[in-house]
Coordinates of C-alpha atoms in Angstrom, one line a residue:
M1091 CA 0.0 0.0 0.0
A1092 CA 1.5 3.3 -1.0
L1093 CA 0.3 6.9 -1.1
A1094 CA 2.0 9.7 -2.7
G1095 CA 1.2 13.3 -3.4
G1096 CA -0.1 16.3 -1.6
A1097 CA -3.6 16.0 -0.2
S1098 CA -3.7 19.7 0.6
D1099 CA -3.4 20.7 -3.1
D1100 CA -6.6 19.8 -5.0
S1101 CA -4.7 19.8 -8.3
A1102 CA -2.1 17.4 -7.1
W1103 CA -2.2 13.8 -8.3
T1104 CA -2.2 11.1 -5.7
A1105 CA -1.2 7.5 -6.3
Y1106 CA -2.3 4.3 -4.6
D1107 CA -1.4 0.6 -5.2
L1108 CA -3.9 -1.9 -4.2
P1109 CA -2.1 -4.6 -2.1
L1110 CA -2.5 -8.1 -3.3
E1111 CA -4.2 -10.2 -0.6
G1112 CA -3.4 -13.7 -1.9
R1113 CA -3.8 -16.4 0.8
T1114 CA -2.3 -19.8 1.1
A1115 CA -4.4 -22.9 1.6
E1116 CA -3.5 -22.9 5.3
D1117 CA -4.5 -19.3 5.7
R1118 CA -8.0 -20.1 4.4
V1119 CA -8.5 -22.8 7.1
P1120 CA -10.2 -21.3 10.2
V1121 CA -8.1 -21.4 13.4
S1122 CA -10.8 -23.5 15.1
A1123 CA -10.5 -26.1 12.3
Q1124 CA -6.8 -26.6 12.6
S1125 CA -5.9 -30.0 14.2
D1126 CA -3.7 -30.4 17.2
E1127 CA -1.2 -32.2 15.0
L1128 CA -0.8 -29.2 12.7
I1129 CA -0.2 -27.1 15.8
L1130 CA 2.3 -29.6 17.0
V1131 CA 4.2 -29.3 13.7
R1132 CA 4.4 -25.5 14.1
N1133 CA 5.5 -25.8 17.7
L1134 CA 8.2 -28.3 16.9
A1135 CA 9.4 -26.1 14.1
W1136 CA 9.6 -23.2 16.5
F1137 CA 11.5 -25.4 19.0
C1138 CA 14.0 -26.3 16.3
S1139 CA 14.6 -22.7 15.7
L1140 CA 15.4 -22.3 19.4
R1141 CA 17.8 -25.2 19.1
W1142 CA 19.8 -23.0 16.7
L1143 CA 20.4 -20.6 19.6
A1144 CA 21.7 -23.6 21.7
I1145 CA 24.0 -24.6 18.9
A1146 CA 25.4 -21.1 18.7
A1147 CA 25.9 -20.9 22.5
L1148 CA 27.8 -24.3 22.4
A1149 CA 29.9 -23.1 19.5
L1150 CA 30.9 -20.0 21.4
L1151 CA 31.7 -22.1 24.4
A1152 CA 33.9 -24.3 22.3
L1153 CA 35.6 -21.2 20.9
L1154 CA 36.2 -19.9 24.4
G1155 CA 37.7 -23.2 25.5
W1156 CA 40.0 -23.2 22.5
V1157 CA 41.1 -19.6 23.2
S1158 CA 41.7 -20.4 26.9
S1159 CA 43.7 -23.5 26.1
T1160 CA 45.9 -22.1 23.3
L1161 CA 46.0 -18.3 23.2
I1162 CA 45.0 -16.7 26.5
P1163 CA 44.9 -19.1 29.4
I1164 CA 42.2 -18.3 32.0
P1165 CA 43.5 -19.6 35.4
W1166 CA 40.0 -20.5 36.9
L1167 CA 38.6 -22.0 33.7
H1168 CA 39.2 -25.6 32.7
L1169 CA 37.2 -26.0 29.5
D1170 CA 37.9 -28.7 26.9
P1171 CA 36.5 -27.4 23.6
A1172 CA 35.8 -31.0 22.4
W1173 CA 32.6 -31.6 24.4
P1174 CA 30.8 -28.4 23.4
S1175 CA 31.8 -29.0 19.8
L1176 CA 30.4 -32.6 20.0
A1177 CA 27.1 -31.4 21.6
A1178 CA 26.7 -28.6 19.0
G1179 CA 27.4 -31.2 16.3
V1180 CA 24.7 -33.5 17.6
L1181 CA 22.1 -30.7 17.8
L1182 CA 23.1 -29.5 14.4
L1183 CA 22.7 -33.0 12.9
L1184 CA 19.3 -33.3 14.6
N1185 CA 18.1 -30.0 13.2
L1186 CA 19.3 -30.7 9.7
T1187 CA 17.6 -34.1 9.7
W1188 CA 14.3 -32.5 10.8
I1189 CA 14.6 -29.9 8.0
L1190 CA 15.4 -32.5 5.4
L1191 CA 12.5 -34.8 6.5
T1192 CA 10.0 -31.9 6.6
R1193 CA 10.9 -30.7 3.1
R1194 CA 10.3 -34.2 1.8
A1195 CA 7.0 -34.4 3.6
S1196 CA 5.4 -31.5 1.6
R1197 CA 1.8 -32.2 2.7
G1198 CA 0.6 -31.0 6.1
E1199 CA -0.7 -34.5 7.0
R1200 CA 2.7 -36.1 6.4
R1201 CA 4.4 -33.4 8.4
A1202 CA 2.0 -34.0 11.3
L1203 CA 2.7 -37.7 11.2
L1204 CA 6.4 -37.1 11.1
A1205 CA 6.2 -34.7 14.0
R1206 CA 4.1 -37.1 16.1
R1207 CA 6.5 -40.0 15.5
S1208 CA 9.7 -38.1 16.0
L1209 CA 8.6 -36.0 19.0
W1210 CA 9.8 -38.1 21.8
L1211 CA 13.0 -39.1 20.0
Q1212 CA 13.9 -35.4 19.7
I1213 CA 13.0 -34.7 23.3
L1214 CA 15.1 -37.6 24.6
L1215 CA 18.0 -36.7 22.4
D1216 CA 17.9 -33.1 23.6
L1217 CA 17.7 -34.2 27.2
A1218 CA 20.6 -36.5 26.7
V1219 CA 22.7 -33.8 25.1
L1220 CA 21.7 -31.4 27.9
T1221 CA 22.7 -34.0 30.5
G1222 CA 26.1 -34.3 28.9
V1223 CA 26.5 -30.5 29.1
V1224 CA 25.4 -30.5 32.7
H1225 CA 28.0 -33.2 33.4
F1226 CA 30.9 -31.3 31.8
L1227 CA 29.9 -27.9 33.3
G1228 CA 29.6 -29.5 36.8
S1229 CA 26.7 -31.6 37.9
V1230 CA 27.2 -30.8 41.6
L1231 CA 27.6 -27.5 43.4
T1232 CA 27.0 -25.5 40.2
F1233 CA 23.9 -24.0 38.6
A1234 CA 24.2 -26.2 35.5
P1235 CA 21.4 -28.7 36.5
F1236 CA 18.9 -25.8 36.5
M1237 CA 19.3 -25.7 32.7
Y1238 CA 16.7 -28.5 32.6
L1239 CA 14.1 -25.8 33.5
F1240 CA 14.3 -24.5 29.9
H1241 CA 13.1 -27.8 28.6
I1242 CA 10.5 -28.2 31.2
V1243 CA 9.0 -24.8 30.5
L1244 CA 9.0 -25.4 26.8
A1245 CA 7.3 -28.8 27.3
C1246 CA 4.6 -27.2 29.4
I1247 CA 4.0 -24.7 26.6
F1248 CA 4.0 -27.2 23.7
L1249 CA 2.6 -30.4 25.3
S1250 CA -0.2 -31.4 27.5
R1251 CA 0.1 -31.5 31.3
I1252 CA 0.7 -35.2 31.4
R1253 CA 3.3 -35.2 28.6
S1254 CA 5.1 -32.3 30.1
L1255 CA 5.3 -34.2 33.4
V1256 CA 6.8 -37.1 31.6
V1257 CA 9.5 -34.8 30.2
T1258 CA 10.1 -33.4 33.6
L1259 CA 10.5 -36.9 35.1
S1260 CA 12.7 -37.9 32.2
A1261 CA 15.0 -34.9 32.8
M1262 CA 15.2 -35.7 36.5
G1263 CA 15.9 -39.4 35.7
M1264 CA 18.8 -38.5 33.4
Y1265 CA 20.2 -36.1 36.0
L1266 CA 20.0 -38.8 38.7
A1267 CA 21.7 -41.2 36.4
C1268 CA 24.5 -38.7 35.8
L1269 CA 25.0 -38.3 39.6
V1270 CA 25.0 -42.1 40.1
L1271 CA 27.6 -42.7 37.3
E1272 CA 29.8 -39.9 38.7
R1273 CA 29.5 -41.2 42.3
T1274 CA 30.4 -44.8 41.3
G1275 CA 33.3 -43.7 39.2
A1276 CA 31.8 -45.2 36.0
V1277 CA 32.1 -41.7 34.4
P1278 CA 34.9 -39.4 35.5
P1279 CA 33.5 -36.3 37.2
S1280 CA 34.1 -33.0 35.3
S1281 CA 33.6 -29.3 35.9
V1282 CA 34.7 -26.2 34.2
L1283 CA 35.4 -24.7 37.6
S1284 CA 37.6 -27.6 38.8
A1285 CA 40.6 -25.3 39.0
L1286 CA 38.9 -23.8 42.1
A1287 CA 39.3 -27.1 43.8
L1288 CA 35.6 -27.9 44.0
P1289 CA 35.1 -31.5 45.4
A1290 CA 34.4 -34.2 42.8
A1291 CA 31.2 -36.2 43.0
H1292 CA 32.8 -39.2 44.5
D1293 CA 34.3 -37.1 47.3
I1294 CA 30.9 -35.7 48.4
A1295 CA 28.9 -37.4 51.0
P1296 CA 25.8 -39.3 49.7
V1297 CA 23.5 -37.2 51.8
V1298 CA 24.8 -34.0 50.1
L1299 CA 24.3 -35.6 46.7
A1300 CA 20.8 -36.6 47.7
L1301 CA 20.0 -33.1 48.9
Q1302 CA 21.4 -31.7 45.7
F1303 CA 19.2 -33.9 43.6
L1304 CA 16.1 -33.2 45.8
L1305 CA 16.7 -29.5 45.5
V1306 CA 16.9 -29.7 41.7
A1307 CA 13.9 -32.0 41.5
F1308 CA 11.8 -29.8 43.9
V1309 CA 12.6 -26.7 41.8
S1310 CA 11.9 -28.5 38.5
L1311 CA 8.6 -30.0 39.7
T1312 CA 7.5 -26.6 41.2
V1313 CA 8.3 -24.9 37.8
W1314 CA 6.4 -27.7 36.0
Y1315 CA 3.4 -27.3 38.2
L1316 CA 3.1 -23.6 37.8
A1317 CA 3.9 -23.5 34.1
S1318 CA 1.7 -26.5 33.2
R1319 CA -1.2 -24.9 35.3
L1320 CA -0.9 -21.7 33.4
S1321 CA -0.6 -23.4 30.1
S1322 CA -3.6 -25.6 30.8
D1323 CA -5.7 -22.6 31.7
L1324 CA -4.6 -20.9 28.5
R1325 CA -5.4 -24.0 26.5
R1326 CA -8.9 -24.3 28.1
R1327 CA -9.6 -20.6 27.3
D1328 CA -8.4 -21.2 23.7
E1329 CA -10.7 -24.2 23.4
E1330 CA -13.6 -22.0 24.7
L1331 CA -12.7 -19.3 22.2
F1332 CA -12.5 -21.9 19.4
A1333 CA -15.9 -23.2 20.3
I1334 CA -17.4 -19.6 20.3
N1335 CA -15.6 -18.9 17.0
R1336 CA -17.1 -22.1 15.5
R1337 CA -20.6 -21.0 16.6
L1338 CA -20.0 -17.5 15.2
E1339 CA -18.8 -19.0 11.9
A1340 CA -21.8 -21.2 11.7
A1341 CA -24.1 -18.3 12.4
T1342 CA -22.4 -16.1 9.9
E1343 CA -22.6 -18.7 7.2
E1344 CA -26.3 -19.2 8.0
R1345 CA -27.0 -15.5 7.7
A1346 CA -24.9 -15.2 4.6
S1347 CA -26.7 -18.1 3.0
H1348 CA -30.1 -16.7 3.9
M1349 CA -29.1 -13.3 2.5
L1350 CA -27.8 -14.7 -0.7
Q1351 CA -31.0 -16.8 -1.2
T1352 CA -33.1 -13.8 -0.5
T1353 CA -31.0 -11.6 -2.8
H1354 CA -31.1 -14.2 -5.6
Q1355 CA -34.9 -14.4 -5.3
L1356 CA -35.3 -10.7 -5.6
K1357 CA -33.2 -10.4 -8.7
A1358 CA -35.8 -11.8 -11.1
P1359 CA -38.7 -9.7 -9.8
F1360 CA -36.8 -6.5 -10.1
A1361 CA -35.7 -7.4 -13.6
A1362 CA -39.3 -8.1 -14.5
I1363 CA -40.4 -4.8 -13.0
H1364 CA -37.7 -3.0 -15.0
A1365 CA -38.7 -4.7 -18.2
N1366 CA -42.4 -3.9 -17.7
A1367 CA -41.5 -0.3 -17.0
Q1368 CA -39.6 -0.1 -20.3
I1369 CA -42.6 -1.6 -22.1
L1370 CA -44.8 1.1 -20.6
L1371 CA -42.3 3.8 -21.6
T1372 CA -42.2 2.6 -25.2
G1373 CA -46.0 3.1 -25.5
H1374 CA -46.7 -0.6 -26.1
C1375 CA -49.8 -0.3 -23.8
G1376 CA -50.8 3.1 -25.0
S1377 CA -49.6 6.6 -24.4
L1378 CA -49.0 7.7 -20.8
P1379 CA -49.8 11.1 -19.3
S1380 CA -46.7 13.2 -18.7
A1381 CA -46.9 12.8 -15.0
A1382 CA -47.1 9.0 -15.3
V1383 CA -44.1 8.9 -17.6
G1384 CA -42.0 10.6 -14.9
V1385 CA -43.2 8.1 -12.3
V1386 CA -42.5 5.1 -14.5
E1387 CA -39.1 6.4 -15.4
Q1388 CA -38.3 6.7 -11.7
I1389 CA -39.5 3.1 -11.2
A1390 CA -37.3 1.9 -14.1
T1391 CA -34.3 3.8 -12.8
R1392 CA -34.7 2.4 -9.3
C1393 CA -35.2 -1.1 -10.5
E1394 CA -32.1 -0.9 -12.7
T1395 CA -30.1 0.3 -9.7
L1396 CA -31.4 -2.4 -7.5
T1397 CA -30.7 -5.1 -10.1
R1398 CA -27.1 -3.9 -10.5
G1399 CA -26.7 -3.9 -6.7
I1400 CA -28.1 -7.5 -6.4
T1401 CA -25.8 -8.7 -9.3
A1402 CA -22.8 -7.1 -7.6
M1403 CA -23.6 -8.7 -4.2
L1404 CA -24.0 -12.1 -5.9
Q1405 CA -20.7 -11.7 -7.8
L1406 CA -18.8 -10.6 -4.6
A1407 CA -20.3 -13.5 -2.6
N1408 CA -19.2 -16.0 -5.3
L1409 CA -15.7 -14.6 -5.5
R1410 CA -15.3 -14.9 -1.7
S1411 CA -16.9 -18.3 -1.4
Q1412 CA -14.5 -21.1 -0.4
A1413 CA -16.9 -23.9 -1.1
Q1414 CA -15.9 -24.2 -4.7
N1415 CA -12.5 -24.5 -6.4
P1416 CA -11.3 -21.2 -8.0
P1417 CA -11.3 -21.2 -11.9
S1418 CA -8.0 -21.9 -13.6
P1419 CA -6.4 -19.0 -15.5
A1420 CA -5.7 -19.3 -19.2
L1421 CA -3.7 -17.4 -21.8
L1422 CA -5.9 -14.8 -23.4
D1423 CA -5.8 -11.5 -25.3
V1424 CA -6.9 -8.9 -22.8
S1425 CA -7.4 -6.3 -25.5
E1426 CA -10.3 -8.4 -27.0
T1427 CA -12.0 -8.6 -23.6
V1428 CA -11.6 -4.8 -23.2
R1429 CA -13.0 -4.3 -26.7
A1430 CA -16.1 -6.4 -25.9
C1431 CA -16.6 -4.5 -22.6
L1432 CA -16.4 -1.2 -24.4
A1433 CA -19.0 -2.2 -26.9
A1434 CA -21.4 -3.2 -24.1
M1435 CA -20.7 0.1 -22.2
K1436 CA -21.1 2.4 -25.2
P1437 CA -24.9 2.8 -25.0
Q1438 CA -24.7 3.9 -21.4
A1439 CA -21.9 6.4 -22.3
E1440 CA -23.7 7.7 -25.3
K1441 CA -26.7 8.7 -23.2
R1442 CA -24.5 11.3 -21.6
G1443 CA -22.4 12.2 -24.6
I1444 CA -19.3 10.5 -23.3
L1445 CA -16.9 9.2 -26.0
F1446 CA -14.4 6.4 -25.7
E1447 CA -10.9 6.9 -27.1
E1448 CA -9.5 3.5 -27.8
D1449 CA -5.8 2.5 -28.3
L1450 CA -6.0 -1.3 -28.0
S1451 CA -2.9 -3.3 -29.0
P1452 CA -2.7 -7.1 -28.6
A1453 CA -2.0 -7.9 -24.9
P1454 CA -1.7 -11.6 -24.1
A1455 CA -1.8 -12.4 -20.4
L1456 CA -2.6 -15.2 -18.0
A1457 CA -6.0 -14.6 -16.4
V1458 CA -9.5 -15.9 -15.9
Q1459 CA -11.8 -14.6 -18.6
D1460 CA -14.8 -14.0 -16.3
H1461 CA -12.6 -12.2 -13.8
V1462 CA -11.2 -9.9 -16.5
V1463 CA -14.7 -9.0 -17.7
M1464 CA -15.8 -8.1 -14.1
I1465 CA -12.7 -5.9 -13.5
I1466 CA -12.9 -4.1 -16.8
D1467 CA -16.7 -3.7 -16.6
N1468 CA -16.6 -2.1 -13.2
I1469 CA -13.7 0.2 -13.9
L1470 CA -15.3 1.3 -17.2
S1471 CA -18.7 1.8 -15.4
N1472 CA -17.0 4.0 -12.8
A1473 CA -15.2 6.0 -15.5
V1474 CA -18.5 6.7 -17.3
S1475 CA -20.5 7.3 -14.1
Y1476 CA -18.1 9.8 -12.6
S1477 CA -17.3 11.7 -15.8
L1478 CA -19.0 14.9 -16.7
D1479 CA -21.4 15.0 -19.6
G1480 CA -19.7 15.3 -23.0
Q1481 CA -16.3 14.2 -21.6
H1482 CA -14.1 11.4 -23.0
V1483 CA -12.7 8.3 -21.5
R1484 CA -9.3 7.0 -22.8
V1485 CA -8.7 3.2 -22.8
S1486 CA -5.5 1.6 -23.9
S1487 CA -3.9 -1.8 -23.7
R1488 CA -0.5 -3.1 -24.6
A1489 CA 1.8 -6.1 -24.0
K1490 CA 4.6 -5.7 -21.5
P1491 CA 8.2 -6.5 -22.8
G1492 CA 8.7 -9.1 -20.1
G1493 CA 5.3 -10.8 -20.6
G1494 CA 1.9 -9.9 -19.4
A1495 CA -0.3 -7.0 -20.3
L1496 CA -1.1 -3.5 -19.2
V1497 CA -4.6 -1.9 -19.4
V1498 CA -5.0 1.8 -18.7
V1499 CA -8.4 3.5 -18.2
R1500 CA -8.4 7.3 -17.8
D1501 CA -11.4 9.5 -17.2
C1502 CA -11.7 13.3 -16.9
G1503 CA -14.3 13.1 -14.1
I1504 CA -14.7 14.3 -10.6
G1505 CA -11.6 12.6 -9.2
I1506 CA -10.9 11.2 -5.7
P1507 CA -9.5 13.2 -2.7
A1508 CA -6.1 11.9 -1.6
D1509 CA -7.2 11.0 2.0
K1510 CA -10.1 8.9 0.6
L1511 CA -8.2 7.1 -2.1
P1512 CA -7.1 4.1 0.1
R1513 CA -10.7 3.3 1.0
I1514 CA -12.3 3.2 -2.4
F1515 CA -11.9 -0.6 -2.6
D1516 CA -13.9 -1.2 0.6
D1517 CA -17.4 -2.7 0.5
Y1518 CA -20.1 -0.1 0.1
Y1519 CA -17.7 2.8 0.5
R1520 CA -18.4 6.0 -1.6
T1521 CA -16.9 9.3 -1.2
T1522 CA -19.2 12.3 -0.4
E1523 CA -18.4 13.7 -3.9
A1524 CA -19.2 10.4 -5.6
A1525 CA -22.5 10.0 -3.7
R1526 CA -23.5 13.5 -4.8
H1527 CA -22.6 12.9 -8.4
N1528 CA -24.1 9.4 -8.8
R1529 CA -26.8 8.4 -6.4
G1530 CA -27.4 5.1 -8.2
S1531 CA -24.0 3.6 -7.3
T1532 CA -23.9 0.4 -5.2
G1533 CA -20.5 0.9 -3.7
L1534 CA -19.5 -2.6 -4.6
G1535 CA -17.8 -2.2 -8.0
L1536 CA -14.3 -1.6 -6.7
A1537 CA -14.7 -4.2 -4.0
I1538 CA -15.3 -6.7 -6.8
V1539 CA -12.2 -5.3 -8.6
R1540 CA -10.2 -5.8 -5.4
Q1541 CA -11.4 -9.4 -4.9
T1542 CA -10.8 -10.5 -8.6
A1543 CA -7.4 -8.7 -8.7
S1544 CA -6.3 -10.5 -5.5
A1545 CA -7.4 -13.9 -6.9
G1546 CA -5.6 -13.4 -10.2
S1547 CA -2.5 -11.6 -8.9
I1548 CA -3.4 -8.6 -11.0
G1549 CA -1.7 -5.3 -10.0
V1550 CA -4.0 -2.3 -9.6
H1551 CA -2.6 1.2 -9.5
V1552 CA -4.8 4.2 -9.1
E1553 CA -3.9 7.9 -9.7
S1554 CA -6.4 10.6 -9.1
A1555 CA -6.8 14.4 -8.6
P1556 CA -10.0 16.1 -7.6
S1557 CA -11.8 17.7 -10.6
R1558 CA -9.1 16.4 -12.9
G1559 CA -10.0 12.7 -13.2
T1560 CA -8.8 9.2 -12.3
V1561 CA -6.4 6.8 -14.0
F1562 CA -6.6 3.0 -13.3
T1563 CA -3.7 0.9 -14.5
L1564 CA -4.1 -2.9 -14.5
D1565 CA -1.0 -5.1 -14.6
F1566 CA -1.9 -8.6 -15.7
P1567 CA 0.7 -11.3 -14.9
S1568 CA 2.6 -13.5 -17.3
P1569 CA 2.8 -17.2 -16.6
G1570 CA 4.6 -18.0 -13.4
R1571 CA 5.0 -14.4 -12.3
K1572 CA 3.5 -12.3 -9.5
V1573 CA 2.9 -8.6 -10.2
H1574 CA 2.3 -5.4 -8.4
G1575 CA 0.8 -2.0 -9.3
I1576 CA 2.9 0.3 -11.4
P1577 CA 2.7 4.0 -12.1
A1578 CA 0.1 4.9 -14.8
D1579 CA 0.9 6.8 -17.9
R1580 CA -0.9 10.2 -17.7
G1581 CA -0.1 11.0 -21.3

């Protein structure tokens, strides 16, 4: 979205690019309809991104150990760079394996199955690596064992309360195994602070080791209880919000369906009234008094306006409907579609003495024929409706050098104020000036343009100046290419 120009100067031209609002298939799925497994996939991917931070920290630790052992000795630090390098390598391999597997499993269901099957393997491997880090940093009389809390809190956020408790107990089990192995001498005790003559695990009384383990376990279980309780409350509220959202979606769909049915049923009667009014005006049923002619003309005008509004509402509803597959674009000559739309619009323009200046060159592009017709029709209709009597509307089309097509529609009408330009594509929005000039407008024409342009990746660029006119530039894509709005040619 971009605005340029001076709003304070009525003669200044202001530009606006309609943002393309393309959505992926996952974006179109309501949040309430997303399965727990798909949420698990996103959580696991986020956890893997956090693992990169752990890899970076271990790599820095290895670098610090290498600098301490080779370049600048640090008296109180005894850090072998081998074990942080090994731990970082294991985590790196784990992340790369996950990335490779998820890329092969392109579909969401396959990714969910992969996440479910590999979840506990990843958790246990992470805890095993963390236990190794705790061992080398110092499993006793240091704060290293409290690093388990990171995993516990993340488990409480990502997993259910029971599963997070299993993770907590697994972490405590691995820490207890580390203490037992060090106490029995099966694994040589280690600590980065061993230069300060801290006692090794086998030199510490068993009661002290037990107290150390109980302290870590107490803190871990306390953190698990608080974090899991908060996470459970949040999940319960999310489920309640999802349930409310589902009910609102159902009610909205029901109202929309009822409105569309009613609208569709009204279309034929209004068309019939309009046709009968035209029959009366042609004198088919005899001449009418002058007063009656004015009344019938008003009936015909109102019926025509209502019919256009109903048609626009149905078009917009069909464009936004997700119940049917979108039509596939095809290679077509946009200039031929523009020529047909101009021919259909000429009778309406001639009533007010408005002439079309055509400069249509072949313009092949990838688009949906019906969508192109809707876009061109609505833009031409606006150009005619908001031009002054006796003016001209200039329409041109040409092929782009890199593929695709450009269509430019310029009128010399009332123009659009700069501060209102970004809102002209909103449903039912009309500027005060537009409402005064054309009372029969539905306010849905440019909303249809926005929807069809978004569906077809068609760039829409608007330039306008009050009392000087408006220029619409449509940028149609070539095969395999996204486009955005470009500046219009005012010449």
